[in-house]
Amino acid sequence: MTPLDPADLTARLIRCASVTPAEGGALSLLQGVLSDAGFDCTRVDRGGIANLYARWGTKGANKAFGFNGHTDVVPVGDAAAWTQDPFGAAVVDGWMYGRGATDMKSGVAAFAAAAVDFVRTTPPDGAVILAITGDEEGEAEHGTVALLDWMAAQGERMTHCLVGEPTCPDEMGEMMKIGRRGSLTCWFTATGVQGHSAYPHRAKNPMSALVQLMARLEAEPLDQGSAHFDASTLAITTIDCGNPVTNVIPARGTATVNIRFNDLHSGASVSDWLRGHAAAVAAKTGVAIAARISISGESFLTPPGALSALIARAVEAETGRVPVASTSGGTSDARFVKDHCPVVEFGLVGRTMHQVDERVEVAQIHQLKAIYGRILRDYFA
């Protein structure tokens, strides 16, 4: 039987304009491909978001290797700045152009092609599962979370999972992710007393309080790092009051910070730290400071072990490189999968993801399929 071409499948997926949260035909395309290969496919749509669950083999099998990924993409941006059609999948000098070429339609195509070829040629004693969402680039409330909720309700399970996000900074095979930092955003609102700028002693300046608070937060690092994580980071992203004049001290101001925290903390402990500093500044200045906090993901770690070793061996066999086990970067849907089973991320070079002229080297799509295929063969050997 002719092997499934992952580059051709990538091109077909790119031509689906699945800008989050639109499905764009991408999951329907995959469902057709996987159903033809004998996978039991179920659409797990929730909250207006399309998701696809596909399983080959026995439900609840003792060995069930899963792949997780997404077909939704970020907006194109300035379409006129692209040298190729963002949804055309043109190949120029060995590179395929298109939104999602790197993040992550090539990864989805590679693991789908590897899974199809594997079950056709070497039917395993167990199950191969693909959990693919259309809501990773958006709010992520009804994507992989919906798939995992449905799996729990239906008695479906993965014993191990590989997320196919692009993980390599510059060279194919150089890095895999065994964990991710947590992410938290805090919106501070300071409320003081409005007054004339010539008489500041008659006002309570919320902007002064916010500047003091921001200085405190930056002056006290959360930590110096841990065994598998770099130091947690805090970034001030905005301070504002919308004041159109210079002779009025405003009554209200806002500031926002984003924190990426390691496994020495939880979202709750970081929230307490932020509120503690806000309370101290409020007590000193007499300005009321409220904090609204959103935790988009907790930090997690899949300790180095059998799964990471399995992936590292396959990557080295196909690329000649031993991938570094890293926890760097932002968040991914692995933050949800980690509550279901051990999870590691490995995928392509991500240099052009989310950029104008996003593109992937066609040869690397085939190489990634070979890596995923080797992982499957070794896992079920």
mmCIF file of C-alpha atoms in Angstrom:
data_model
loop_
_atom_site.group_PDB
_atom_site.id
_atom_site.type_symbol
_atom_site.label_atom_id
_atom_site.label_comp_id
_atom_site.label_asym_id
_atom_site.label_seq_id
_atom_site.Cartn_x
_atom_site.Cartn_y
_atom_site.Cartn_z
ATOM 1 C CA MET A 1 0.000 0.000 0.000
ATOM 2 C CA THR A 2 1.325 3.445 -0.897
ATOM 3 C CA PRO A 3 2.627 5.324 2.168
ATOM 4 C CA LEU A 4 0.720 8.456 3.118
ATOM 5 C CA ASP A 5 2.665 11.524 1.984
ATOM 6 C CA PRO A 6 2.904 13.939 4.966
ATOM 7 C CA ALA A 7 3.951 16.894 2.775
ATOM 8 C CA ASP A 8 0.900 16.494 0.551
ATOM 9 C CA LEU A 9 -1.311 16.231 3.632
ATOM 10 C CA THR A 10 0.334 19.361 5.083
ATOM 11 C CA ALA A 11 -0.428 21.244 1.864
ATOM 12 C CA ARG A 12 -4.055 20.156 1.925
ATOM 13 C CA LEU A 13 -4.364 21.265 5.541
ATOM 14 C CA ILE A 14 -2.757 24.649 4.850
ATOM 15 C CA ARG A 15 -5.355 25.246 2.131
ATOM 16 C CA CYS A 16 -8.031 24.966 4.827
ATOM 17 C CA ALA A 17 -8.394 28.513 6.184
ATOM 18 C CA SER A 18 -8.802 27.391 9.792
ATOM 19 C CA VAL A 19 -8.072 30.696 11.519
ATOM 20 C CA THR A 20 -9.018 30.121 15.143
ATOM 21 C CA PRO A 21 -11.762 29.305 16.018
ATOM 22 C CA ALA A 22 -12.894 28.376 12.478
ATOM 23 C CA GLU A 23 -12.589 24.690 11.543
ATOM 24 C CA GLY A 24 -12.049 25.587 7.887
ATOM 25 C CA GLY A 25 -12.431 21.994 6.707
ATOM 26 C CA ALA A 26 -9.171 20.830 8.305
ATOM 27 C CA LEU A 27 -10.641 18.356 10.782
ATOM 28 C CA SER A 28 -13.113 17.059 8.221
ATOM 29 C CA LEU A 29 -10.178 16.368 5.915
ATOM 30 C CA LEU A 30 -8.317 14.485 8.639
ATOM 31 C CA GLN A 31 -11.402 12.544 9.624
ATOM 32 C CA GLY A 32 -11.743 11.284 6.060
ATOM 33 C CA VAL A 33 -8.080 10.255 5.869
ATOM 34 C CA LEU A 34 -8.120 8.491 9.227
ATOM 35 C CA SER A 35 -11.486 6.795 8.710
ATOM 36 C CA ASP A 36 -10.245 5.336 5.421
ATOM 37 C CA ALA A 37 -7.307 3.839 7.347
ATOM 38 C CA GLY A 38 -9.580 2.103 9.854
ATOM 39 C CA PHE A 39 -9.564 4.627 12.689
ATOM 40 C CA ASP A 40 -12.761 5.064 14.692
ATOM 41 C CA CYS A 41 -13.369 8.803 14.471
ATOM 42 C CA THR A 42 -15.583 10.973 16.656
ATOM 43 C CA ARG A 43 -16.139 14.689 16.440
ATOM 44 C CA VAL A 44 -16.013 16.075 19.963
ATOM 45 C CA ASP A 45 -17.332 19.575 19.292
ATOM 46 C CA ARG A 46 -18.072 21.830 22.244
ATOM 47 C CA GLY A 47 -18.793 25.502 22.694
ATOM 48 C CA GLY A 48 -18.710 26.130 18.965
ATOM 49 C CA ILE A 49 -15.243 24.552 18.690
ATOM 50 C CA ALA A 50 -14.492 21.564 16.447
ATOM 51 C CA ASN A 51 -12.361 18.710 17.810
ATOM 52 C CA LEU A 52 -11.512 15.256 16.458
ATOM 53 C CA TYR A 53 -10.807 12.045 18.357
ATOM 54 C CA ALA A 54 -9.502 9.093 16.348
ATOM 55 C CA ARG A 55 -8.569 5.670 17.717
ATOM 56 C CA TRP A 56 -7.196 2.592 15.988
ATOM 57 C CA GLY A 57 -7.350 -0.494 18.158
ATOM 58 C CA THR A 58 -9.053 -1.486 21.373
ATOM 59 C CA LYS A 59 -10.792 0.990 23.633
ATOM 60 C CA GLY A 60 -9.066 1.082 27.013
ATOM 61 C CA ALA A 61 -6.064 -0.909 25.774
ATOM 62 C CA ASN A 62 -3.193 -1.460 28.206
ATOM 63 C CA LYS A 63 -0.872 0.250 25.712
ATOM 64 C CA ALA A 64 -2.358 3.239 23.937
ATOM 65 C CA PHE A 65 0.043 5.759 22.423
ATOM 66 C CA GLY A 66 -1.485 9.133 21.714
ATOM 67 C CA PHE A 67 -0.635 12.170 19.625
ATOM 68 C CA ASN A 68 -2.055 15.597 20.371
ATOM 69 C CA GLY A 69 -2.060 18.641 18.120
ATOM 70 C CA HIS A 70 -4.130 21.435 16.639
ATOM 71 C CA THR A 71 -5.253 22.581 13.217
ATOM 72 C CA ASP A 72 -6.346 26.112 14.100
ATOM 73 C CA VAL A 73 -3.940 28.893 13.176
ATOM 74 C CA VAL A 74 -3.360 32.527 14.127
ATOM 75 C CA PRO A 75 -4.576 35.260 11.757
ATOM 76 C CA VAL A 76 -2.525 36.065 8.668
ATOM 77 C CA GLY A 77 -1.850 39.667 9.656
ATOM 78 C CA ASP A 78 -0.841 41.908 6.752
ATOM 79 C CA ALA A 79 -1.625 39.668 3.784
ATOM 80 C CA ALA A 80 0.101 42.114 1.431
ATOM 81 C CA ALA A 81 3.391 41.529 3.258
ATOM 82 C CA TRP A 82 3.406 37.833 2.346
ATOM 83 C CA THR A 83 5.399 36.783 -0.709
ATOM 84 C CA GLN A 84 3.132 33.742 -1.136
ATOM 85 C CA ASP A 85 -0.561 33.076 -0.633
ATOM 86 C CA PRO A 86 -0.973 32.384 3.126
ATOM 87 C CA PHE A 87 -3.379 29.565 2.295
ATOM 88 C CA GLY A 88 -1.794 28.428 -0.968
ATOM 89 C CA ALA A 89 0.852 25.966 0.301
ATOM 90 C CA ALA A 90 3.264 27.040 -2.442
ATOM 91 C CA VAL A 91 6.639 25.264 -2.449
ATOM 92 C CA VAL A 92 9.610 27.506 -3.244
ATOM 93 C CA ASP A 93 13.204 26.238 -3.104
ATOM 94 C CA GLY A 94 12.191 23.293 -0.939
ATOM 95 C CA TRP A 95 10.100 25.338 1.513
ATOM 96 C CA MET A 96 6.314 25.159 1.844
ATOM 97 C CA TYR A 97 4.684 28.497 2.642
ATOM 98 C CA GLY A 98 1.436 29.076 4.502
ATOM 99 C CA ARG A 99 -0.166 30.009 7.776
ATOM 100 C CA GLY A 100 0.160 26.964 10.002
ATOM 101 C CA ALA A 101 2.970 25.445 7.938
ATOM 102 C CA THR A 102 5.096 25.276 11.087
ATOM 103 C CA ASP A 103 2.530 25.721 13.845
ATOM 104 C CA MET A 104 1.373 23.096 13.454
ATOM 105 C CA LYS A 105 -0.270 21.580 10.405
ATOM 106 C CA SER A 106 2.993 19.925 9.378
ATOM 107 C CA GLY A 107 3.224 18.264 12.785
ATOM 108 C CA VAL A 108 -0.353 17.019 12.597
ATOM 109 C CA ALA A 109 0.200 15.738 9.053
ATOM 110 C CA ALA A 110 3.407 13.984 10.114
ATOM 111 C CA PHE A 111 1.881 12.138 13.051
ATOM 112 C CA ALA A 112 -1.299 11.312 11.122
ATOM 113 C CA ALA A 113 0.746 9.873 8.236
ATOM 114 C CA ALA A 114 3.017 7.966 10.623
ATOM 115 C CA ALA A 115 0.022 6.523 12.486
ATOM 116 C CA VAL A 116 -1.782 5.480 9.295
ATOM 117 C CA ASP A 117 1.266 3.747 7.838
ATOM 118 C CA PHE A 118 2.057 2.075 11.151
ATOM 119 C CA VAL A 119 -1.345 0.488 11.732
ATOM 120 C CA ARG A 120 -1.544 -0.623 8.090
ATOM 121 C CA THR A 121 1.868 -2.308 8.043
ATOM 122 C CA THR A 122 2.385 -3.324 11.676
ATOM 123 C CA PRO A 123 -0.964 -3.580 13.452
ATOM 124 C CA PRO A 124 -0.051 -3.137 17.133
ATOM 125 C CA ASP A 125 -1.302 -4.965 20.186
ATOM 126 C CA GLY A 126 -2.918 -1.903 21.677
ATOM 127 C CA ALA A 127 -4.261 1.396 20.430
ATOM 128 C CA VAL A 128 -3.025 4.433 18.550
ATOM 129 C CA ILE A 129 -4.916 7.621 19.380
ATOM 130 C CA LEU A 130 -5.003 11.032 17.741
ATOM 131 C CA ALA A 131 -6.601 13.878 19.729
ATOM 132 C CA ILE A 132 -6.712 16.956 17.491
ATOM 133 C CA THR A 133 -8.282 20.273 18.404
ATOM 134 C CA GLY A 134 -9.393 23.398 16.590
ATOM 135 C CA ASP A 135 -8.897 25.627 19.652
ATOM 136 C CA GLU A 136 -5.259 25.851 20.729
ATOM 137 C CA GLU A 137 -4.419 29.314 19.430
ATOM 138 C CA GLY A 138 -7.555 30.827 20.966
ATOM 139 C CA GLU A 139 -9.011 30.589 24.456
ATOM 140 C CA ALA A 140 -8.360 26.835 24.617
ATOM 141 C CA GLU A 141 -11.438 26.316 26.809
ATOM 142 C CA HIS A 142 -13.221 23.885 24.500
ATOM 143 C CA GLY A 143 -10.317 22.252 22.668
ATOM 144 C CA THR A 144 -8.013 19.650 24.187
ATOM 145 C CA VAL A 145 -9.864 20.122 27.480
ATOM 146 C CA ALA A 146 -13.101 19.070 25.773
ATOM 147 C CA LEU A 147 -11.378 16.052 24.232
ATOM 148 C CA LEU A 148 -9.983 14.940 27.603
ATOM 149 C CA ASP A 149 -13.351 15.480 29.315
ATOM 150 C CA TRP A 150 -15.042 13.374 26.647
ATOM 151 C CA MET A 151 -12.394 10.670 26.921
ATOM 152 C CA ALA A 152 -12.890 10.433 30.679
ATOM 153 C CA ALA A 153 -16.660 10.141 30.246
ATOM 154 C CA GLN A 154 -16.313 7.468 27.540
ATOM 155 C CA GLY A 155 -13.606 5.378 29.211
ATOM 156 C CA GLU A 156 -11.063 6.265 26.522
ATOM 157 C CA ARG A 157 -7.439 6.592 27.588
ATOM 158 C CA MET A 158 -3.912 7.218 26.413
ATOM 159 C CA THR A 159 -1.083 5.598 28.334
ATOM 160 C CA HIS A 160 1.478 8.050 26.948
ATOM 161 C CA CYS A 161 1.162 11.092 24.707
ATOM 162 C CA LEU A 162 3.365 13.087 22.364
ATOM 163 C CA VAL A 163 2.358 16.670 21.519
ATOM 164 C CA GLY A 164 3.602 17.582 18.049
ATOM 165 C CA GLU A 165 4.248 21.299 18.609
ATOM 166 C CA PRO A 166 7.404 22.764 17.018
ATOM 167 C CA THR A 167 10.075 22.417 19.710
ATOM 168 C CA CYS A 168 13.405 22.885 17.921
ATOM 169 C CA PRO A 169 14.847 26.433 17.955
ATOM 170 C CA ASP A 170 17.223 26.187 14.983
ATOM 171 C CA GLU A 171 18.041 22.634 13.945
ATOM 172 C CA MET A 172 15.851 19.580 13.496
ATOM 173 C CA GLY A 173 16.140 17.251 16.459
ATOM 174 C CA GLU A 174 17.866 19.566 18.916
ATOM 175 C CA MET A 175 15.160 19.927 21.579
ATOM 176 C CA MET A 176 12.138 18.254 23.139
ATOM 177 C CA LYS A 177 9.953 19.640 25.903
ATOM 178 C CA ILE A 178 9.499 17.611 29.092
ATOM 179 C CA GLY A 179 7.576 20.339 30.879
ATOM 180 C CA ARG A 180 6.335 23.896 30.647
ATOM 181 C CA ARG A 181 6.235 26.909 32.904
ATOM 182 C CA GLY A 182 2.949 28.083 34.324
ATOM 183 C CA SER A 183 1.422 31.310 33.033
ATOM 184 C CA LEU A 184 -0.480 33.956 34.943
ATOM 185 C CA THR A 185 -1.711 37.459 34.116
ATOM 186 C CA CYS A 186 -2.667 40.021 36.759
ATOM 187 C CA TRP A 187 -4.623 43.212 36.099
ATOM 188 C CA PHE A 188 -4.170 45.765 38.887
ATOM 189 C CA THR A 189 -6.635 48.626 39.340
ATOM 190 C CA ALA A 190 -5.583 51.450 41.663
ATOM 191 C CA THR A 191 -8.193 53.910 42.913
ATOM 192 C CA GLY A 192 -7.115 57.112 44.635
ATOM 193 C CA VAL A 193 -8.407 60.657 44.873
ATOM 194 C CA GLN A 194 -8.436 62.993 41.871
ATOM 195 C CA GLY A 195 -6.827 66.404 42.269
ATOM 196 C CA HIS A 196 -4.970 69.302 40.699
ATOM 197 C CA SER A 197 -1.416 68.482 39.714
ATOM 198 C CA ALA A 198 -0.236 71.745 41.316
ATOM 199 C CA TYR A 199 -1.521 70.486 44.687
ATOM 200 C CA PRO A 200 -0.525 66.806 44.802
ATOM 201 C CA HIS A 201 -0.802 66.699 48.611
ATOM 202 C CA ARG A 202 -4.585 67.103 48.237
ATOM 203 C CA ALA A 203 -4.862 64.038 46.000
ATOM 204 C CA LYS A 204 -4.008 60.366 46.263
ATOM 205 C CA ASN A 205 -2.221 59.502 43.039
ATOM 206 C CA PRO A 206 -2.995 55.983 41.798
ATOM 207 C CA MET A 207 -0.200 56.203 39.239
ATOM 208 C CA SER A 208 2.420 56.787 41.921
ATOM 209 C CA ALA A 209 1.091 53.758 43.781
ATOM 210 C CA LEU A 210 1.232 51.609 40.656
ATOM 211 C CA VAL A 211 4.793 52.717 39.884
ATOM 212 C CA GLN A 212 5.820 51.758 43.421
ATOM 213 C CA LEU A 213 4.072 48.413 43.085
ATOM 214 C CA MET A 214 5.723 47.649 39.749
ATOM 215 C CA ALA A 215 9.124 48.556 41.201
ATOM 216 C CA ARG A 216 8.567 46.198 44.150
ATOM 217 C CA LEU A 217 7.548 43.332 41.907
ATOM 218 C CA GLU A 218 10.594 43.736 39.671
ATOM 219 C CA ALA A 219 12.977 44.149 42.619
ATOM 220 C CA GLU A 220 12.008 40.836 44.252
ATOM 221 C CA PRO A 221 12.587 37.872 41.905
ATOM 222 C CA LEU A 222 10.328 34.936 42.542
ATOM 223 C CA ASP A 223 13.230 32.459 42.503
ATOM 224 C CA GLN A 224 16.593 31.580 40.974
ATOM 225 C CA GLY A 225 15.358 28.553 39.041
ATOM 226 C CA SER A 226 14.970 24.864 39.872
ATOM 227 C CA ALA A 227 16.459 21.560 38.787
ATOM 228 C CA HIS A 228 14.660 21.486 35.424
ATOM 229 C CA PHE A 229 13.474 25.099 35.044
ATOM 230 C CA ASP A 230 15.008 28.518 34.548
ATOM 231 C CA ALA A 231 14.094 31.308 36.950
ATOM 232 C CA SER A 232 10.492 32.490 36.856
ATOM 233 C CA THR A 233 9.944 35.754 34.980
ATOM 234 C CA LEU A 234 7.722 38.795 35.399
ATOM 235 C CA ALA A 235 6.972 41.260 32.598
ATOM 236 C CA ILE A 236 5.151 44.560 33.018
ATOM 237 C CA THR A 237 3.010 44.825 29.894
ATOM 238 C CA THR A 238 1.111 48.096 30.451
ATOM 239 C CA ILE A 239 0.588 50.980 32.886
ATOM 240 C CA ASP A 240 -2.193 53.371 31.945
ATOM 241 C CA CYS A 241 -4.848 55.790 33.113
ATOM 242 C CA GLY A 242 -6.100 57.304 29.860
ATOM 243 C CA ASN A 243 -5.536 60.812 31.159
ATOM 244 C CA PRO A 244 -5.771 63.336 28.268
ATOM 245 C CA VAL A 245 -4.525 66.330 30.291
ATOM 246 C CA THR A 246 -1.438 67.222 32.336
ATOM 247 C CA ASN A 247 -2.921 69.323 35.140
ATOM 248 C CA VAL A 248 -5.155 66.663 36.670
ATOM 249 C CA ILE A 249 -4.073 63.782 38.856
ATOM 250 C CA PRO A 250 -6.389 60.914 37.835
ATOM 251 C CA ALA A 251 -8.566 59.020 40.266
ATOM 252 C CA ARG A 252 -7.873 55.645 38.693
ATOM 253 C CA GLY A 253 -5.054 53.796 36.957
ATOM 254 C CA THR A 254 -4.307 50.283 35.792
ATOM 255 C CA ALA A 255 -1.260 48.097 35.309
ATOM 256 C CA THR A 256 -0.837 44.584 33.958
ATOM 257 C CA VAL A 257 1.875 41.994 34.529
ATOM 258 C CA ASN A 258 2.441 38.565 33.031
ATOM 259 C CA ILE A 259 4.350 35.935 34.992
ATOM 260 C CA ARG A 260 5.826 32.663 33.731
ATOM 261 C CA PHE A 261 6.518 30.550 36.815
ATOM 262 C CA ASN A 262 8.388 27.310 37.364
ATOM 263 C CA ASP A 263 7.665 24.243 39.474
ATOM 264 C CA LEU A 264 8.634 25.992 42.716
ATOM 265 C CA HIS A 265 5.278 27.759 42.596
ATOM 266 C CA SER A 266 1.601 27.286 41.887
ATOM 267 C CA GLY A 267 -0.803 29.752 40.395
ATOM 268 C CA ALA A 268 -2.292 30.188 43.874
ATOM 269 C CA SER A 269 1.049 30.930 45.541
ATOM 270 C CA VAL A 270 2.020 33.475 42.880
ATOM 271 C CA SER A 271 -1.412 35.090 43.236
ATOM 272 C CA ASP A 272 -0.872 35.397 46.993
ATOM 273 C CA TRP A 273 2.547 36.969 46.361
ATOM 274 C CA LEU A 274 1.054 39.565 44.024
ATOM 275 C CA ARG A 275 -1.795 40.425 46.364
ATOM 276 C CA GLY A 276 0.621 40.722 49.288
ATOM 277 C CA HIS A 277 2.703 43.335 47.474
ATOM 278 C CA ALA A 278 -0.437 45.187 46.389
ATOM 279 C CA ALA A 279 -1.693 45.291 49.976
ATOM 280 C CA ALA A 280 1.648 46.633 51.230
ATOM 281 C CA VAL A 281 1.668 49.468 48.674
ATOM 282 C CA ALA A 282 -1.977 50.269 49.374
ATOM 283 C CA ALA A 283 -1.258 50.535 53.099
ATOM 284 C CA LYS A 284 1.709 52.838 52.450
ATOM 285 C CA THR A 285 0.015 55.148 49.939
ATOM 286 C CA GLY A 286 -3.630 55.093 50.972
ATOM 287 C CA VAL A 287 -4.556 54.110 47.417
ATOM 288 C CA ALA A 288 -6.857 51.111 47.061
ATOM 289 C CA ILE A 289 -5.404 48.439 44.753
ATOM 290 C CA ALA A 290 -7.522 45.565 43.452
ATOM 291 C CA ALA A 291 -6.051 42.568 41.609
ATOM 292 C CA ARG A 292 -7.826 40.447 39.001
ATOM 293 C CA ILE A 293 -5.839 37.314 38.177
ATOM 294 C CA SER A 294 -6.164 34.749 35.402
ATOM 295 C CA ILE A 295 -4.117 31.536 35.558
ATOM 296 C CA SER A 296 -3.859 30.074 32.060
ATOM 297 C CA GLY A 297 -1.806 27.066 33.080
ATOM 298 C CA GLU A 298 0.162 25.541 35.943
ATOM 299 C CA SER A 299 3.780 24.514 35.568
ATOM 300 C CA PHE A 300 4.392 20.824 35.060
ATOM 301 C CA LEU A 301 7.202 18.359 34.505
ATOM 302 C CA THR A 302 7.306 14.873 33.049
ATOM 303 C CA PRO A 303 10.465 13.659 34.790
ATOM 304 C CA PRO A 304 13.105 12.213 32.451
ATOM 305 C CA GLY A 305 12.331 8.538 32.044
ATOM 306 C CA ALA A 306 11.031 5.924 29.624
ATOM 307 C CA LEU A 307 8.953 8.280 27.453
ATOM 308 C CA SER A 308 11.617 10.944 26.972
ATOM 309 C CA ALA A 309 14.239 8.254 26.386
ATOM 310 C CA LEU A 310 12.035 6.606 23.742
ATOM 311 C CA ILE A 311 11.639 9.903 21.901
ATOM 312 C CA ALA A 312 15.318 10.798 22.223
ATOM 313 C CA ARG A 313 16.406 7.473 20.708
ATOM 314 C CA ALA A 314 14.076 7.903 17.741
ATOM 315 C CA VAL A 315 15.198 11.487 17.152
ATOM 316 C CA GLU A 316 18.866 10.528 17.314
ATOM 317 C CA ALA A 317 18.333 7.602 14.940
ATOM 318 C CA GLU A 318 16.711 9.842 12.308
ATOM 319 C CA THR A 319 18.664 13.102 12.761
ATOM 320 C CA GLY A 320 21.937 12.184 14.427
ATOM 321 C CA ARG A 321 21.153 14.612 17.264
ATOM 322 C CA VAL A 322 20.243 13.834 20.865
ATOM 323 C CA PRO A 323 17.511 16.322 21.797
ATOM 324 C CA VAL A 324 17.976 18.454 24.878
ATOM 325 C CA ALA A 325 15.197 17.929 27.429
ATOM 326 C CA SER A 326 13.898 21.471 27.959
ATOM 327 C CA THR A 327 11.116 23.314 29.772
ATOM 328 C CA SER A 328 11.610 26.629 27.959
ATOM 329 C CA GLY A 329 9.084 28.610 25.940
ATOM 330 C CA GLY A 330 5.450 29.415 26.442
ATOM 331 C CA THR A 331 2.461 27.225 27.150
ATOM 332 C CA SER A 332 0.960 24.425 25.058
ATOM 333 C CA ASP A 333 -1.886 21.949 25.344
ATOM 334 C CA ALA A 334 0.509 19.595 27.104
ATOM 335 C CA ARG A 335 -0.522 21.522 30.225
ATOM 336 C CA PHE A 336 -3.892 19.791 29.956
ATOM 337 C CA VAL A 337 -2.672 16.378 28.805
ATOM 338 C CA LYS A 338 -0.308 16.051 31.788
ATOM 339 C CA ASP A 339 -3.328 15.406 34.033
ATOM 340 C CA HIS A 340 -4.315 12.448 31.840
ATOM 341 C CA CYS A 341 -0.999 10.675 31.205
ATOM 342 C CA PRO A 342 2.764 11.286 30.871
ATOM 343 C CA VAL A 343 3.392 13.738 28.027
ATOM 344 C CA VAL A 344 6.402 15.012 26.082
ATOM 345 C CA GLU A 345 6.509 17.458 23.170
ATOM 346 C CA PHE A 346 8.598 17.068 20.044
ATOM 347 C CA GLY A 347 8.253 18.669 16.641
ATOM 348 C CA LEU A 348 9.817 20.748 13.905
ATOM 349 C CA VAL A 349 11.955 23.876 13.918
ATOM 350 C CA GLY A 350 9.708 26.756 14.948
ATOM 351 C CA ARG A 351 11.624 29.797 13.702
ATOM 352 C CA THR A 352 8.855 31.140 11.427
ATOM 353 C CA MET A 353 5.742 30.280 13.416
ATOM 354 C CA HIS A 354 3.210 33.130 13.606
ATOM 355 C CA GLN A 355 5.371 35.222 11.253
ATOM 356 C CA VAL A 356 4.698 36.663 7.817
ATOM 357 C CA ASP A 357 5.800 34.031 5.264
ATOM 358 C CA GLU A 358 5.531 31.205 7.779
ATOM 359 C CA ARG A 359 7.126 28.189 6.108
ATOM 360 C CA VAL A 360 8.441 24.692 6.674
ATOM 361 C CA GLU A 361 11.222 22.795 4.973
ATOM 362 C CA VAL A 362 9.511 20.001 3.036
ATOM 363 C CA ALA A 363 12.306 17.528 3.766
ATOM 364 C CA GLN A 364 11.773 18.052 7.497
ATOM 365 C CA ILE A 365 8.103 17.070 7.239
ATOM 366 C CA HIS A 366 9.180 13.683 5.893
ATOM 367 C CA GLN A 367 11.889 13.463 8.560
ATOM 368 C CA LEU A 368 9.362 14.180 11.297
ATOM 369 C CA LYS A 369 7.065 11.452 9.988
ATOM 370 C CA ALA A 370 9.996 9.039 10.123
ATOM 371 C CA ILE A 371 10.693 9.993 13.745
ATOM 372 C CA TYR A 372 7.065 9.541 14.765
ATOM 373 C CA GLY A 373 6.899 6.225 12.932
ATOM 374 C CA ARG A 374 9.995 4.983 14.732
ATOM 375 C CA ILE A 375 8.535 6.040 18.068
ATOM 376 C CA LEU A 376 5.399 3.990 17.376
ATOM 377 C CA ARG A 377 7.368 0.919 16.293
ATOM 378 C CA ASP A 378 9.625 1.076 19.350
ATOM 379 C CA TYR A 379 6.764 1.751 21.749
ATOM 380 C CA PHE A 380 4.825 -1.323 20.682
ATOM 381 C CA ALA A 381 7.860 -3.557 20.069
#
